[in-house]
Amino acid sequence: MIKRIRIVNAQLFYTLHRCPQGGMNLLVKNSKRITNARLASFNGVEYHLVIKKQRFLCRNCGGTYGAHSDLLIKNHTMTKQVKHRIFSTTKIIGISTSTVGKILYGNTKTLYKCEHLPENICFDEFRSVKILLHL
């Protein structure tokens, strides 16, 4: 089965005048960061957003900050649109979101599920709490 995915390219640029951390006005444009996000599907076509976001560097504190958008969830690859669609689907069906998670991840197997520890355990390095080594 071939998926039909449409790519939407966008740029998110604006100017920050003050550092969000310290409030100093020593911000300079640093670089651009490319972020991939999933948009809600429409008519059976999946949409992905490839967005270039402006990064800023504070010359006072050394912190870096990126441009934000109301469309995107911070540190996620899905948009708020997709999140709301998931919640509305669970309301229509009448189940909770935790039940959806159990159904999605119920058949996955844990790679290292052990009932007991092995008899021999190898350590690469060991340091005792009471004995300090002075070199």
PDB file of C-alpha atoms in Angstrom:
ATOM      1  CA  MET A   1       0.000   0.000   0.000  1.00  0.00           C
ATOM      2  CA  ILE A   2       1.417   3.352  -1.021  1.00  0.00           C
ATOM      3  CA  LYS A   3       0.761   6.243   1.350  1.00  0.00           C
ATOM      4  CA  ARG A   4      -0.201   9.564  -0.098  1.00  0.00           C
ATOM      5  CA  ILE A   5       1.705  12.184   1.859  1.00  0.00           C
ATOM      6  CA  ARG A   6       1.771  15.857   0.989  1.00  0.00           C
ATOM      7  CA  ILE A   7       4.660  17.967   2.242  1.00  0.00           C
ATOM      8  CA  VAL A   8       3.928  21.548   3.279  1.00  0.00           C
ATOM      9  CA  ASN A   9       7.040  23.730   3.475  1.00  0.00           C
ATOM     10  CA  ALA A  10       6.945  26.784   5.729  1.00  0.00           C
ATOM     11  CA  GLN A  11       9.215  29.293   7.423  1.00  0.00           C
ATOM     12  CA  LEU A  12       8.761  30.779  10.887  1.00  0.00           C
ATOM     13  CA  PHE A  13      10.741  33.987  11.294  1.00  0.00           C
ATOM     14  CA  TYR A  14      10.238  36.893  13.636  1.00  0.00           C
ATOM     15  CA  THR A  15      12.515  39.118  15.674  1.00  0.00           C
ATOM     16  CA  LEU A  16      12.938  38.755  19.410  1.00  0.00           C
ATOM     17  CA  HIS A  17      14.044  41.976  21.051  1.00  0.00           C
ATOM     18  CA  ARG A  18      14.767  40.700  24.555  1.00  0.00           C
ATOM     19  CA  CYS A  19      16.184  37.468  25.972  1.00  0.00           C
ATOM     20  CA  PRO A  20      13.396  35.311  27.485  1.00  0.00           C
ATOM     21  CA  GLN A  21      15.777  34.235  30.253  1.00  0.00           C
ATOM     22  CA  GLY A  22      17.474  37.428  31.392  1.00  0.00           C
ATOM     23  CA  GLY A  23      15.615  40.219  29.623  1.00  0.00           C
ATOM     24  CA  MET A  24      18.702  41.736  28.008  1.00  0.00           C
ATOM     25  CA  ASN A  25      18.475  43.056  24.459  1.00  0.00           C
ATOM     26  CA  LEU A  26      21.618  41.285  23.242  1.00  0.00           C
ATOM     27  CA  LEU A  27      19.918  38.733  20.965  1.00  0.00           C
ATOM     28  CA  VAL A  28      21.289  37.899  17.533  1.00  0.00           C
ATOM     29  CA  LYS A  29      19.991  35.546  14.871  1.00  0.00           C
ATOM     30  CA  ASN A  30      21.886  32.295  15.260  1.00  0.00           C
ATOM     31  CA  SER A  31      20.701  29.793  12.672  1.00  0.00           C
ATOM     32  CA  LYS A  32      17.618  28.056  11.358  1.00  0.00           C
ATOM     33  CA  ARG A  33      16.299  24.727  12.591  1.00  0.00           C
ATOM     34  CA  ILE A  34      14.236  22.415  10.414  1.00  0.00           C
ATOM     35  CA  THR A  35      11.360  20.720  12.224  1.00  0.00           C
ATOM     36  CA  ASN A  36       9.053  18.047  10.861  1.00  0.00           C
ATOM     37  CA  ALA A  37       5.505  17.995  12.216  1.00  0.00           C
ATOM     38  CA  ARG A  38       2.439  15.985  11.368  1.00  0.00           C
ATOM     39  CA  LEU A  39      -0.669  17.874  10.338  1.00  0.00           C
ATOM     40  CA  ALA A  40      -4.174  16.442  10.395  1.00  0.00           C
ATOM     41  CA  SER A  41      -5.145  14.379   7.369  1.00  0.00           C
ATOM     42  CA  PHE A  42      -7.686  15.694   4.895  1.00  0.00           C
ATOM     43  CA  ASN A  43      -9.664  13.559   2.401  1.00  0.00           C
ATOM     44  CA  GLY A  44      -7.451  10.561   3.106  1.00  0.00           C
ATOM     45  CA  VAL A  45      -4.245  12.435   2.353  1.00  0.00           C
ATOM     46  CA  GLU A  46      -1.640  12.699   5.092  1.00  0.00           C
ATOM     47  CA  TYR A  47       0.042  16.093   5.471  1.00  0.00           C
ATOM     48  CA  HIS A  48       3.466  16.742   6.960  1.00  0.00           C
ATOM     49  CA  LEU A  49       4.781  20.195   7.812  1.00  0.00           C
ATOM     50  CA  VAL A  50       8.470  20.916   7.225  1.00  0.00           C
ATOM     51  CA  ILE A  51       9.105  24.211   8.949  1.00  0.00           C
ATOM     52  CA  LYS A  52      12.286  26.275   9.193  1.00  0.00           C
ATOM     53  CA  LYS A  53      12.335  28.022  12.555  1.00  0.00           C
ATOM     54  CA  GLN A  54      14.640  30.937  13.393  1.00  0.00           C
ATOM     55  CA  ARG A  55      17.053  30.388  16.305  1.00  0.00           C
ATOM     56  CA  PHE A  56      18.387  33.201  18.476  1.00  0.00           C
ATOM     57  CA  LEU A  57      21.518  33.451  20.622  1.00  0.00           C
ATOM     58  CA  CYS A  58      21.780  35.681  23.685  1.00  0.00           C
ATOM     59  CA  ARG A  59      25.253  37.176  23.915  1.00  0.00           C
ATOM     60  CA  ASN A  60      24.749  37.887  27.619  1.00  0.00           C
ATOM     61  CA  CYS A  61      23.715  34.484  29.035  1.00  0.00           C
ATOM     62  CA  GLY A  62      24.729  32.256  26.096  1.00  0.00           C
ATOM     63  CA  GLY A  63      21.284  30.684  25.842  1.00  0.00           C
ATOM     64  CA  THR A  64      19.671  29.778  22.535  1.00  0.00           C
ATOM     65  CA  TYR A  65      15.981  30.199  21.834  1.00  0.00           C
ATOM     66  CA  GLY A  66      13.783  29.192  18.932  1.00  0.00           C
ATOM     67  CA  ALA A  67      10.783  30.760  17.299  1.00  0.00           C
ATOM     68  CA  HIS A  68       7.430  29.424  18.535  1.00  0.00           C
ATOM     69  CA  SER A  69       4.081  28.992  16.859  1.00  0.00           C
ATOM     70  CA  ASP A  70       0.598  28.364  18.250  1.00  0.00           C
ATOM     71  CA  LEU A  71       0.208  25.602  15.674  1.00  0.00           C
ATOM     72  CA  LEU A  72       3.020  23.449  17.081  1.00  0.00           C
ATOM     73  CA  ILE A  73       3.374  21.734  20.440  1.00  0.00           C
ATOM     74  CA  LYS A  74       6.787  22.413  21.963  1.00  0.00           C
ATOM     75  CA  ASN A  75       9.183  19.435  21.583  1.00  0.00           C
ATOM     76  CA  HIS A  76       6.578  17.317  19.746  1.00  0.00           C
ATOM     77  CA  THR A  77       6.241  16.149  16.163  1.00  0.00           C
ATOM     78  CA  MET A  78       2.497  16.585  16.007  1.00  0.00           C
ATOM     79  CA  THR A  79       0.449  19.735  15.851  1.00  0.00           C
ATOM     80  CA  LYS A  80      -2.309  20.826  18.201  1.00  0.00           C
ATOM     81  CA  GLN A  81      -4.719  20.031  15.379  1.00  0.00           C
ATOM     82  CA  VAL A  82      -3.779  16.324  15.494  1.00  0.00           C
ATOM     83  CA  LYS A  83      -3.954  16.266  19.299  1.00  0.00           C
ATOM     84  CA  HIS A  84      -7.473  17.739  19.296  1.00  0.00           C
ATOM     85  CA  ARG A  85      -8.552  15.273  16.620  1.00  0.00           C
ATOM     86  CA  ILE A  86      -7.378  12.362  18.797  1.00  0.00           C
ATOM     87  CA  PHE A  87      -9.329  13.699  21.778  1.00  0.00           C
ATOM     88  CA  SER A  88     -12.461  14.286  19.708  1.00  0.00           C
ATOM     89  CA  THR A  89     -12.265  10.735  18.313  1.00  0.00           C
ATOM     90  CA  THR A  90     -12.124   9.281  21.817  1.00  0.00           C
ATOM     91  CA  LYS A  91     -15.155  11.373  22.825  1.00  0.00           C
ATOM     92  CA  ILE A  92     -17.131  10.183  19.794  1.00  0.00           C
ATOM     93  CA  ILE A  93     -16.326   6.533  20.485  1.00  0.00           C
ATOM     94  CA  GLY A  94     -16.821   6.982  24.230  1.00  0.00           C
ATOM     95  CA  ILE A  95     -13.501   5.660  25.514  1.00  0.00           C
ATOM     96  CA  SER A  96     -10.690   7.304  27.426  1.00  0.00           C
ATOM     97  CA  THR A  97      -7.348   8.269  25.961  1.00  0.00           C
ATOM     98  CA  SER A  98      -5.588   5.834  28.305  1.00  0.00           C
ATOM     99  CA  THR A  99      -7.668   3.016  26.788  1.00  0.00           C
ATOM    100  CA  VAL A 100      -6.476   4.090  23.344  1.00  0.00           C
ATOM    101  CA  GLY A 101      -2.888   3.853  24.593  1.00  0.00           C
ATOM    102  CA  LYS A 102      -3.500   0.377  26.022  1.00  0.00           C
ATOM    103  CA  ILE A 103      -4.954  -0.783  22.714  1.00  0.00           C
ATOM    104  CA  LEU A 104      -2.124   0.717  20.667  1.00  0.00           C
ATOM    105  CA  TYR A 105       0.708  -0.568  22.838  1.00  0.00           C
ATOM    106  CA  GLY A 106      -0.899  -3.695  24.300  1.00  0.00           C
ATOM    107  CA  ASN A 107       0.540  -6.092  21.721  1.00  0.00           C
ATOM    108  CA  THR A 108       4.094  -4.770  21.874  1.00  0.00           C
ATOM    109  CA  LYS A 109       6.638  -6.939  23.624  1.00  0.00           C
ATOM    110  CA  THR A 110       9.278  -5.622  25.961  1.00  0.00           C
ATOM    111  CA  LEU A 111      12.728  -6.591  24.753  1.00  0.00           C
ATOM    112  CA  TYR A 112      14.334  -7.390  28.102  1.00  0.00           C
ATOM    113  CA  LYS A 113      11.586  -8.511  30.422  1.00  0.00           C
ATOM    114  CA  CYS A 114      13.318 -10.771  32.964  1.00  0.00           C
ATOM    115  CA  GLU A 115      11.708 -12.449  35.950  1.00  0.00           C
ATOM    116  CA  HIS A 116      15.034 -12.855  37.774  1.00  0.00           C
ATOM    117  CA  LEU A 117      18.582 -11.556  37.575  1.00  0.00           C
ATOM    118  CA  PRO A 118      21.344 -13.702  36.072  1.00  0.00           C
ATOM    119  CA  GLU A 119      23.808 -15.442  38.402  1.00  0.00           C
ATOM    120  CA  ASN A 120      26.860 -13.640  36.992  1.00  0.00           C
ATOM    121  CA  ILE A 121      26.924  -9.916  36.361  1.00  0.00           C
ATOM    122  CA  CYS A 122      29.923  -8.244  34.715  1.00  0.00           C
ATOM    123  CA  PHE A 123      30.937  -4.711  35.663  1.00  0.00           C
ATOM    124  CA  ASP A 124      33.159  -2.521  33.562  1.00  0.00           C
ATOM    125  CA  GLU A 125      34.072  -0.194  36.432  1.00  0.00           C
ATOM    126  CA  PHE A 126      33.448  -0.364  40.159  1.00  0.00           C
ATOM    127  CA  ARG A 127      34.044   2.207  42.869  1.00  0.00           C
ATOM    128  CA  SER A 128      33.289   1.516  46.509  1.00  0.00           C
ATOM    129  CA  VAL A 129      31.633   4.218  48.570  1.00  0.00           C
ATOM    130  CA  LYS A 130      33.852   3.792  51.627  1.00  0.00           C
ATOM    131  CA  ILE A 131      37.213   3.404  49.904  1.00  0.00           C
ATOM    132  CA  LEU A 132      38.471   6.422  47.970  1.00  0.00           C
ATOM    133  CA  LEU A 133      41.287   5.941  45.514  1.00  0.00           C
ATOM    134  CA  HIS A 134      43.935   8.662  45.417  1.00  0.00           C
ATOM    135  CA  LEU A 135      46.096   8.697  42.311  1.00  0.00           C
TER     136      LEU A 135
END
